[in-house]
PDB file of C-alpha atoms in Angstrom:
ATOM      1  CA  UNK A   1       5.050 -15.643 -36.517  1.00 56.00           C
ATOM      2  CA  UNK A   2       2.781 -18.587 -37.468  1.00 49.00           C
ATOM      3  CA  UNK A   3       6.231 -20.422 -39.053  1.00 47.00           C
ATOM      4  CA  UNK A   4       8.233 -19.762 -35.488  1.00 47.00           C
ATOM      5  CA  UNK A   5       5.424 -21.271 -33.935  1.00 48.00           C
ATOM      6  CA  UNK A   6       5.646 -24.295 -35.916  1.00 46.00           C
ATOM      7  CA  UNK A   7       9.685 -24.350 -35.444  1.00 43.00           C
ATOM      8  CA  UNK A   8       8.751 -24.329 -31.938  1.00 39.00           C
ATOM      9  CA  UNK A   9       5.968 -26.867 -32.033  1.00 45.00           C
ATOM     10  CA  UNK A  10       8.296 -29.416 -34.279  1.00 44.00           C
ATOM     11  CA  UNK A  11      11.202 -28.860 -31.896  1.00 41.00           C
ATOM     12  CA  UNK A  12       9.052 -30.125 -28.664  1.00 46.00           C
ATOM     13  CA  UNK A  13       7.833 -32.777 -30.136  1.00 44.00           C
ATOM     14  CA  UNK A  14      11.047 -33.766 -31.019  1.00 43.00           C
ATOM     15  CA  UNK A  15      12.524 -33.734 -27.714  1.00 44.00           C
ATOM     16  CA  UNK A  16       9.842 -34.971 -26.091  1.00 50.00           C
ATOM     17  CA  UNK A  17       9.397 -38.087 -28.516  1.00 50.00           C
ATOM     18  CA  UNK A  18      10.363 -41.797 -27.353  1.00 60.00           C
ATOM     19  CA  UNK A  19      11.171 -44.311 -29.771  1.00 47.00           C
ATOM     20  CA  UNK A  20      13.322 -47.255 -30.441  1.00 41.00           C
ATOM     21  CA  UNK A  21      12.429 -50.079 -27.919  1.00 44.00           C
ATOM     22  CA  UNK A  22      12.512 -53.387 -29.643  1.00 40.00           C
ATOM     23  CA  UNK A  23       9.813 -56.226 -28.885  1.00 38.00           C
ATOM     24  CA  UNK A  24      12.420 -58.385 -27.824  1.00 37.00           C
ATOM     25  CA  UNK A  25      15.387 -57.888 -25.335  1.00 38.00           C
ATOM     26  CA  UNK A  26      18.934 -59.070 -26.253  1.00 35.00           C
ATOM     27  CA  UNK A  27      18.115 -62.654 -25.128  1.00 35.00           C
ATOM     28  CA  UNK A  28      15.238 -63.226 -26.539  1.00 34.00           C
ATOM     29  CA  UNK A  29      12.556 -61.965 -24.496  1.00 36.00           C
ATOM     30  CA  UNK A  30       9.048 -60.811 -25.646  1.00 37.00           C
ATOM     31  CA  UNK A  31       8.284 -58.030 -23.912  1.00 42.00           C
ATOM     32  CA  UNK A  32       4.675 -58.852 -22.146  1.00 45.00           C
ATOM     33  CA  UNK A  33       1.802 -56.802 -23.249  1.00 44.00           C
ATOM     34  CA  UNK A  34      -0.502 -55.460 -20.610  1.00 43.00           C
ATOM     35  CA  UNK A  35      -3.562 -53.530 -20.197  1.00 42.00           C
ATOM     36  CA  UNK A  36      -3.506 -49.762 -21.092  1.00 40.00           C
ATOM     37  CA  UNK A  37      -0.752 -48.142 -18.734  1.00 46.00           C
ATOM     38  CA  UNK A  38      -3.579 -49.097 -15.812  1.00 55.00           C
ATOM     39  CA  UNK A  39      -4.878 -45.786 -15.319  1.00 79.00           C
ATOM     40  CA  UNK A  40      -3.102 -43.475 -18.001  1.00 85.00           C
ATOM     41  CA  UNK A  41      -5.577 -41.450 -19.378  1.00 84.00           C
ATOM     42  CA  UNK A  42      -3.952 -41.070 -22.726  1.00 85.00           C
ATOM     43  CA  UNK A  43      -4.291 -44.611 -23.849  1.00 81.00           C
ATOM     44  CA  UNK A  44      -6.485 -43.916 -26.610  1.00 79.00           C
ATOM     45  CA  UNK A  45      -4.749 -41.169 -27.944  1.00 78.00           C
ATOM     46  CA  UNK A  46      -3.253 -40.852 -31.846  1.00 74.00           C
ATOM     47  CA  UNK A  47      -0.698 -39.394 -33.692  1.00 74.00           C
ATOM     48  CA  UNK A  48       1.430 -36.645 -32.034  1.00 79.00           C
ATOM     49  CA  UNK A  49      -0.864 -35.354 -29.265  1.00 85.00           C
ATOM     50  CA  UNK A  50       1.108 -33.449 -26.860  1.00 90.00           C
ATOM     51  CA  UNK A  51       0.399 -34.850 -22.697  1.00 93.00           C
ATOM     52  CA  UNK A  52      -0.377 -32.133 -20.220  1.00 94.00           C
ATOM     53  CA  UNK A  53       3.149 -32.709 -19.118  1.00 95.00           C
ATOM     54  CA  UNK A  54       4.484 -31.639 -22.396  1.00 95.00           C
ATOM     55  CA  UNK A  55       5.155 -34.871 -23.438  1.00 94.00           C
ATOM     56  CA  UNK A  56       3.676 -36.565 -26.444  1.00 91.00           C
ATOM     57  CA  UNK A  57       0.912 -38.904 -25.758  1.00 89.00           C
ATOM     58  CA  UNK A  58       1.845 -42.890 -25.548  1.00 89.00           C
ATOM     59  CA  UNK A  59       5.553 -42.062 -25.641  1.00 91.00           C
ATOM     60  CA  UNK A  60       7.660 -43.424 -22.617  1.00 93.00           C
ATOM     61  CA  UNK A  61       8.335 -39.887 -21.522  1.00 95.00           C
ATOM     62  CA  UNK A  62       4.402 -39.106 -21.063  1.00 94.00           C
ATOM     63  CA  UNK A  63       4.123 -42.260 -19.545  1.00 94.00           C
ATOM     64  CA  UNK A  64       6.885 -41.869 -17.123  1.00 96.00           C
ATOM     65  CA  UNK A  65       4.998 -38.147 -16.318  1.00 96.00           C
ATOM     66  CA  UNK A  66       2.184 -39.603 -16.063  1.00 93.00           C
ATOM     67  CA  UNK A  67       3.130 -41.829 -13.130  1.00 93.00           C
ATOM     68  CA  UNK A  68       5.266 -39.399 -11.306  1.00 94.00           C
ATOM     69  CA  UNK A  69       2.320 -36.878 -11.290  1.00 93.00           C
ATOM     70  CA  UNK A  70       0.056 -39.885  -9.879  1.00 90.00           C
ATOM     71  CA  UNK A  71       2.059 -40.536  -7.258  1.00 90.00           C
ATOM     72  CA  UNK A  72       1.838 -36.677  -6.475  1.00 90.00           C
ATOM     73  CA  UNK A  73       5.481 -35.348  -7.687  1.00 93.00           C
ATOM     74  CA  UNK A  74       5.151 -32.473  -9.714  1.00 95.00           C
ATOM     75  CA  UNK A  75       6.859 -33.240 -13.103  1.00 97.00           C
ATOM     76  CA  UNK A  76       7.306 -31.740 -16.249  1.00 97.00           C
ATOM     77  CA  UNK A  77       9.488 -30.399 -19.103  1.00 96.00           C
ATOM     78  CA  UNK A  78      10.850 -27.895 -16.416  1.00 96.00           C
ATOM     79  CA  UNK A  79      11.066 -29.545 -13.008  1.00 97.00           C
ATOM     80  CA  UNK A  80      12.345 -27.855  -9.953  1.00 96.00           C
ATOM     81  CA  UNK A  81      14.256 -30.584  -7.856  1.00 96.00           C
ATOM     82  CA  UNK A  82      16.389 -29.675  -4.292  1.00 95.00           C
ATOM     83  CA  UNK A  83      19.320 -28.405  -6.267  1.00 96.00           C
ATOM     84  CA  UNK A  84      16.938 -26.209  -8.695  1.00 96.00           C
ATOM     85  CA  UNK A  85      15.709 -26.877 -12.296  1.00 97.00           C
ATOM     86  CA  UNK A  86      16.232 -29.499 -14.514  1.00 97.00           C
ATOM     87  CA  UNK A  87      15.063 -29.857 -18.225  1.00 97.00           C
ATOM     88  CA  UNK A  88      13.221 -32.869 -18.979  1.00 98.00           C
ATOM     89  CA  UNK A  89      12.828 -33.028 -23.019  1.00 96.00           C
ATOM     90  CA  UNK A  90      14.242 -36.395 -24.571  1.00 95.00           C
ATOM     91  CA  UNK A  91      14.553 -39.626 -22.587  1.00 96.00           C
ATOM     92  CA  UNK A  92      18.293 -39.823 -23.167  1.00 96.00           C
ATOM     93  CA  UNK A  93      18.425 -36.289 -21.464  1.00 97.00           C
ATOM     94  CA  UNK A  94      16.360 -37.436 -18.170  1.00 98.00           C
ATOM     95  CA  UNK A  95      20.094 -38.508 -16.106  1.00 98.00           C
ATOM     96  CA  UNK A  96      21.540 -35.052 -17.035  1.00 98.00           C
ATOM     97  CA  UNK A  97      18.208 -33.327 -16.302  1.00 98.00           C
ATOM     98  CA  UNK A  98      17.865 -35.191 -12.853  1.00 98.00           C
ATOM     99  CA  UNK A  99      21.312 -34.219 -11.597  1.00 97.00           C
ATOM    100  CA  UNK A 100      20.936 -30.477 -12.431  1.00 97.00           C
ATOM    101  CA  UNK A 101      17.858 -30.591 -10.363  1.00 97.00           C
ATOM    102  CA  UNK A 102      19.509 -32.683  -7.647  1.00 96.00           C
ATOM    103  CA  UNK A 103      17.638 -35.701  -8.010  1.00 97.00           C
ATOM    104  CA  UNK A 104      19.934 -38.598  -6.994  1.00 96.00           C
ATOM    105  CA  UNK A 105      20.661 -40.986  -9.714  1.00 97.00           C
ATOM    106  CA  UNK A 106      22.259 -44.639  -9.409  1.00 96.00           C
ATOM    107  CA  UNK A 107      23.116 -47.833 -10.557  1.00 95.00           C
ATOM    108  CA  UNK A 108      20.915 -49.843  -7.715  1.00 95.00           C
ATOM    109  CA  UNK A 109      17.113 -49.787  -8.582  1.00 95.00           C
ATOM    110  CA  UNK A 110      14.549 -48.941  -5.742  1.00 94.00           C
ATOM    111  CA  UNK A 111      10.816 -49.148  -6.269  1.00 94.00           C
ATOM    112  CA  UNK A 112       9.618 -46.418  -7.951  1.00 94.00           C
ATOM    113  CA  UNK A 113      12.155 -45.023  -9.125  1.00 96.00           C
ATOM    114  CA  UNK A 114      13.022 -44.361 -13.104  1.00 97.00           C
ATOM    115  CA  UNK A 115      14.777 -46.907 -15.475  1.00 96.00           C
ATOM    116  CA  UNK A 116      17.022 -44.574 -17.720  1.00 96.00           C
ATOM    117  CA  UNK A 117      18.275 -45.535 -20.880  1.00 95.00           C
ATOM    118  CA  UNK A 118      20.860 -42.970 -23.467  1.00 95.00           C
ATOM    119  CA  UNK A 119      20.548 -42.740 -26.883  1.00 92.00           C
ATOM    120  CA  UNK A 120      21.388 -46.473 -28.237  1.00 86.00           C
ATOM    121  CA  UNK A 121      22.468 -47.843 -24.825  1.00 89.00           C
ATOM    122  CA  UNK A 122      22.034 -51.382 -24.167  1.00 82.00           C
ATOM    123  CA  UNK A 123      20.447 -52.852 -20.463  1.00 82.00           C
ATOM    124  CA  UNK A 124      23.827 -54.487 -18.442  1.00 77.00           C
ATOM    125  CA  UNK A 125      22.568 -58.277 -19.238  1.00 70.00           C
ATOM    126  CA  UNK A 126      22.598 -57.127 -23.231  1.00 60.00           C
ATOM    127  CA  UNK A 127      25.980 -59.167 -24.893  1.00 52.00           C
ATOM    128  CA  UNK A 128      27.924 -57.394 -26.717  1.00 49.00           C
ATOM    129  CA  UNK A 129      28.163 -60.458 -29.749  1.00 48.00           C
ATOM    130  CA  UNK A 130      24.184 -59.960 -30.027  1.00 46.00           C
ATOM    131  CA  UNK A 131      23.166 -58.466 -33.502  1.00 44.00           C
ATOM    132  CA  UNK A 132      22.680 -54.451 -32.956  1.00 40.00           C
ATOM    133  CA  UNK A 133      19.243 -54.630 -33.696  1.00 42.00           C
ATOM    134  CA  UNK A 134      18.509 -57.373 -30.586  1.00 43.00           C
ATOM    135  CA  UNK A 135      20.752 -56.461 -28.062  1.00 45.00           C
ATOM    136  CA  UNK A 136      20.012 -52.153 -27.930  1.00 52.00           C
ATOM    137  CA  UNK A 137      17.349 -51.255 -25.648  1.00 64.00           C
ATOM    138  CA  UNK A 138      16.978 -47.398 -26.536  1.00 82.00           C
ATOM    139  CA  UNK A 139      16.889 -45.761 -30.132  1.00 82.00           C
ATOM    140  CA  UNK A 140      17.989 -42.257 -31.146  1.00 86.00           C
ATOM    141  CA  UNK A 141      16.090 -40.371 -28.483  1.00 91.00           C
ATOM    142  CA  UNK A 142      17.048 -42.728 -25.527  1.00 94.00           C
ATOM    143  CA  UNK A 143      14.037 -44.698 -23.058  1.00 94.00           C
ATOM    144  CA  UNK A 144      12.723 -44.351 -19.586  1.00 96.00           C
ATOM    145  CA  UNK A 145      10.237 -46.884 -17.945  1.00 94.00           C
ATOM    146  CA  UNK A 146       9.001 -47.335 -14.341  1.00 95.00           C
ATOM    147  CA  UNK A 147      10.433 -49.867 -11.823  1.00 94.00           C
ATOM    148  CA  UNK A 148       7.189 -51.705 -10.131  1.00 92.00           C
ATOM    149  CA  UNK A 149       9.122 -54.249  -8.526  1.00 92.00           C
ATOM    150  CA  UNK A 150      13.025 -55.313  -7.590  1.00 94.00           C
ATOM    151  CA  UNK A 151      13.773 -59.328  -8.098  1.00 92.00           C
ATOM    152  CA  UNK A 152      16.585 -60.944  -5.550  1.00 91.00           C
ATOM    153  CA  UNK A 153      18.701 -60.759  -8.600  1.00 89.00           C
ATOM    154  CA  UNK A 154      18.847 -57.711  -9.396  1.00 89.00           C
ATOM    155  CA  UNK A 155      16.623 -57.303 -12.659  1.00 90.00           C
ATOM    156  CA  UNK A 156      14.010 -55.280 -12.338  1.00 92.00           C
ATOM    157  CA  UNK A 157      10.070 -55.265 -13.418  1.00 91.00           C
ATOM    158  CA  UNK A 158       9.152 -52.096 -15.609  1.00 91.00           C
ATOM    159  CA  UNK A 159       6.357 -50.663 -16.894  1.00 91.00           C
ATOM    160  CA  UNK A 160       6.836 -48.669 -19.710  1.00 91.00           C
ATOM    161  CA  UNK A 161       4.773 -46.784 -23.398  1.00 88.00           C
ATOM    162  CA  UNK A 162       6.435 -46.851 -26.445  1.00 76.00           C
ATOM    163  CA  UNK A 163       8.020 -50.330 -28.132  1.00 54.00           C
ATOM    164  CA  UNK A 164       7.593 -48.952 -31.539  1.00 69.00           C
ATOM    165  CA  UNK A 165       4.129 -49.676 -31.046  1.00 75.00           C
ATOM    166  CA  UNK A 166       2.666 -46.747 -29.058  1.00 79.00           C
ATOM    167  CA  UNK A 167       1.266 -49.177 -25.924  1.00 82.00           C
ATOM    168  CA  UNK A 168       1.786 -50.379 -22.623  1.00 87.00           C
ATOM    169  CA  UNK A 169       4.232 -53.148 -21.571  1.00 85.00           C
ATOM    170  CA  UNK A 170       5.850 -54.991 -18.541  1.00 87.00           C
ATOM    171  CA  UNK A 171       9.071 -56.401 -18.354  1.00 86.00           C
ATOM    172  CA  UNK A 172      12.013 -57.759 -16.516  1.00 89.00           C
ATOM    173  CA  UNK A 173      15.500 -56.202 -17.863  1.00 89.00           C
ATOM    174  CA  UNK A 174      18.307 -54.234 -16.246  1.00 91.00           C
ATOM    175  CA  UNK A 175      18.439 -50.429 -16.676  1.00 93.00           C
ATOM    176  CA  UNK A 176      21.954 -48.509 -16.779  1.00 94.00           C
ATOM    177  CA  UNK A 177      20.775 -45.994 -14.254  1.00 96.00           C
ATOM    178  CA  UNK A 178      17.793 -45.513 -12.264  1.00 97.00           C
ATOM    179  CA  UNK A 179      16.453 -42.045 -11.342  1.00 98.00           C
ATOM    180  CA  UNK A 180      15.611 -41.565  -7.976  1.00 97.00           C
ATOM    181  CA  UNK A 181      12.416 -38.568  -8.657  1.00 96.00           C
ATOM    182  CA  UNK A 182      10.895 -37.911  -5.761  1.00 92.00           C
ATOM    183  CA  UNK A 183      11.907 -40.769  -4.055  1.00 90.00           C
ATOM    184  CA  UNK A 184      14.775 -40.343  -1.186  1.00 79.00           C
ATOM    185  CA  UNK A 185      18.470 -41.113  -2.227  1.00 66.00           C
ATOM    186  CA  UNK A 186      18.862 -43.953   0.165  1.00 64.00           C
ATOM    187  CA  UNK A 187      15.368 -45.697  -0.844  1.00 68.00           C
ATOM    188  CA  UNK A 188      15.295 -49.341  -0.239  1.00 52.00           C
ATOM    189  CA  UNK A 189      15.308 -52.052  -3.374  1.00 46.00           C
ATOM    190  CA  UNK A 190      12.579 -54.333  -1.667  1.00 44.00           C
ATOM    191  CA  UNK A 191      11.761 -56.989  -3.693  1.00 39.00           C
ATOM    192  CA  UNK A 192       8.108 -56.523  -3.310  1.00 38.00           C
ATOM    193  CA  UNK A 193       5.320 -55.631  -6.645  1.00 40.00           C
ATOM    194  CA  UNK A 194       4.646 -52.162  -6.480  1.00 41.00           C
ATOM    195  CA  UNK A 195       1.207 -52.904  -7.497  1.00 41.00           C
ATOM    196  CA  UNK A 196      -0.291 -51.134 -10.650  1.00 43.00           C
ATOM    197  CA  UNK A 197       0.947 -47.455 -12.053  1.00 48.00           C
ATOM    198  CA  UNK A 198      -1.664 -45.128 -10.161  1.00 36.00           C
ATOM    199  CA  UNK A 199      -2.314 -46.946  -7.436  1.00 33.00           C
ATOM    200  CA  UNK A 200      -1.945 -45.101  -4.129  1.00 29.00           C
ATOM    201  CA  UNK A 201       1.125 -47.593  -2.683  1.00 29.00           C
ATOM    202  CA  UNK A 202       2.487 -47.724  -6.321  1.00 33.00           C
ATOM    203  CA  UNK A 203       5.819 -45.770  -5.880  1.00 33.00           C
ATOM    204  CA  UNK A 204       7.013 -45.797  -1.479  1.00 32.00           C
ATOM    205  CA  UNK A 205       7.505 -42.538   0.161  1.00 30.00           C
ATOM    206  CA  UNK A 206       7.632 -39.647  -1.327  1.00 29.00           C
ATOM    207  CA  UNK A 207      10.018 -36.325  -0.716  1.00 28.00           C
ATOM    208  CA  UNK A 208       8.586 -33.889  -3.335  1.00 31.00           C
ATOM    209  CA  UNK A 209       9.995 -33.108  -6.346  1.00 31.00           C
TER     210      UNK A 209
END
């Protein structure tokens, strides 16, 4: 019993792990520290400390939970959306999980919505003659990050956890996708700061989730 536990244990941590995000994006781009997530009240947490979410702690999937939760959508490993239930576990499974729950997911970012990255898939803006190790945004377990603003051309500001360093960053990249969690499919891209994860305006209207 005590081993099948542990199975168990190892396998959720697993899914629900993060990891891969370089420092730099394809074109040379530090990624911008930043205080601790704003208000995520994990930020101090070590080693493989599972979120109340079911995410670990300082991954980009708890961090992404985090937010969603503070905005007041209900998220979790098992979220029920309009079309029913998806499973949330990896962040390269967070498109497929959306869809199943009927959560609308494009290619045009809108405040507040979720920057999705598969396993080893690099941002739109990433050239392909870049060395591997530059140019890929997401490692074996994929990425997500939150869109605070929308710039005029296109790129977006994220927030995100993770960077192979366990802490909070900003941004400006490209995502492949962008997952539209409680937000409505036909949200609006303003280009306008949503202000800091947590903060009451942070994420535009919300439809449940």
């Amino acid at each position: 019993m005590v081993v099948a536990r542990l199975a168990v244990l190892l396998l959720v941590l697993a899914a629900a792990w993060c990891h891969g995000l370089p420092t730099a994006d394809a074109r040379g781009h530090h990624l911008r520290p930043g205080p601790p997530g704003g208000v995520y009240p994990l930020a101090t947490d070590r080693g493989l400390a599972l979120d109340p979410w079911g995410f670990v702690a300082r991954q980009c999937t708890s961090y992404a939970a985090w937010y969603l939760n503070a905005r007041g959508v209900p998220f979790g490993l098992l979220t029920r959306g309009p079309a029913g239930n998806g499973l949330f576990t990896s962040a390269g499974s967070w498109d497929d999980a959306a869809l199943a729950a009927g959560f609308p997911v494009r290619s045009t970012p809108a405040v507040g919505s979720i920057a999705q990255w598969n396993p080893g898939e690099r941002s739109p803006e990433a050239p392909w003659g870049a060395p591997w190790g530059a140019a890929r945004e997401a490692g074996g377990y994929g990425h997500v990050a939150v869109v605070q603003d929308v710039l005029p051309n296109g790129s977006v500001l994220v927030s995100e956890y993770d960077g192979e360093d366990g802490t909070f960053h900003e941004r400006v990249t490209r995502a492949p996708r962008y997952l539209y969690v409680g937000l409505p499919g036909d949200a609006a891209a303003p280009s306008a700061r949503a202000g800091r994860p947590g903060a009451a305006a942070a994420a535009g209207p919300d439809t449940g989730g």
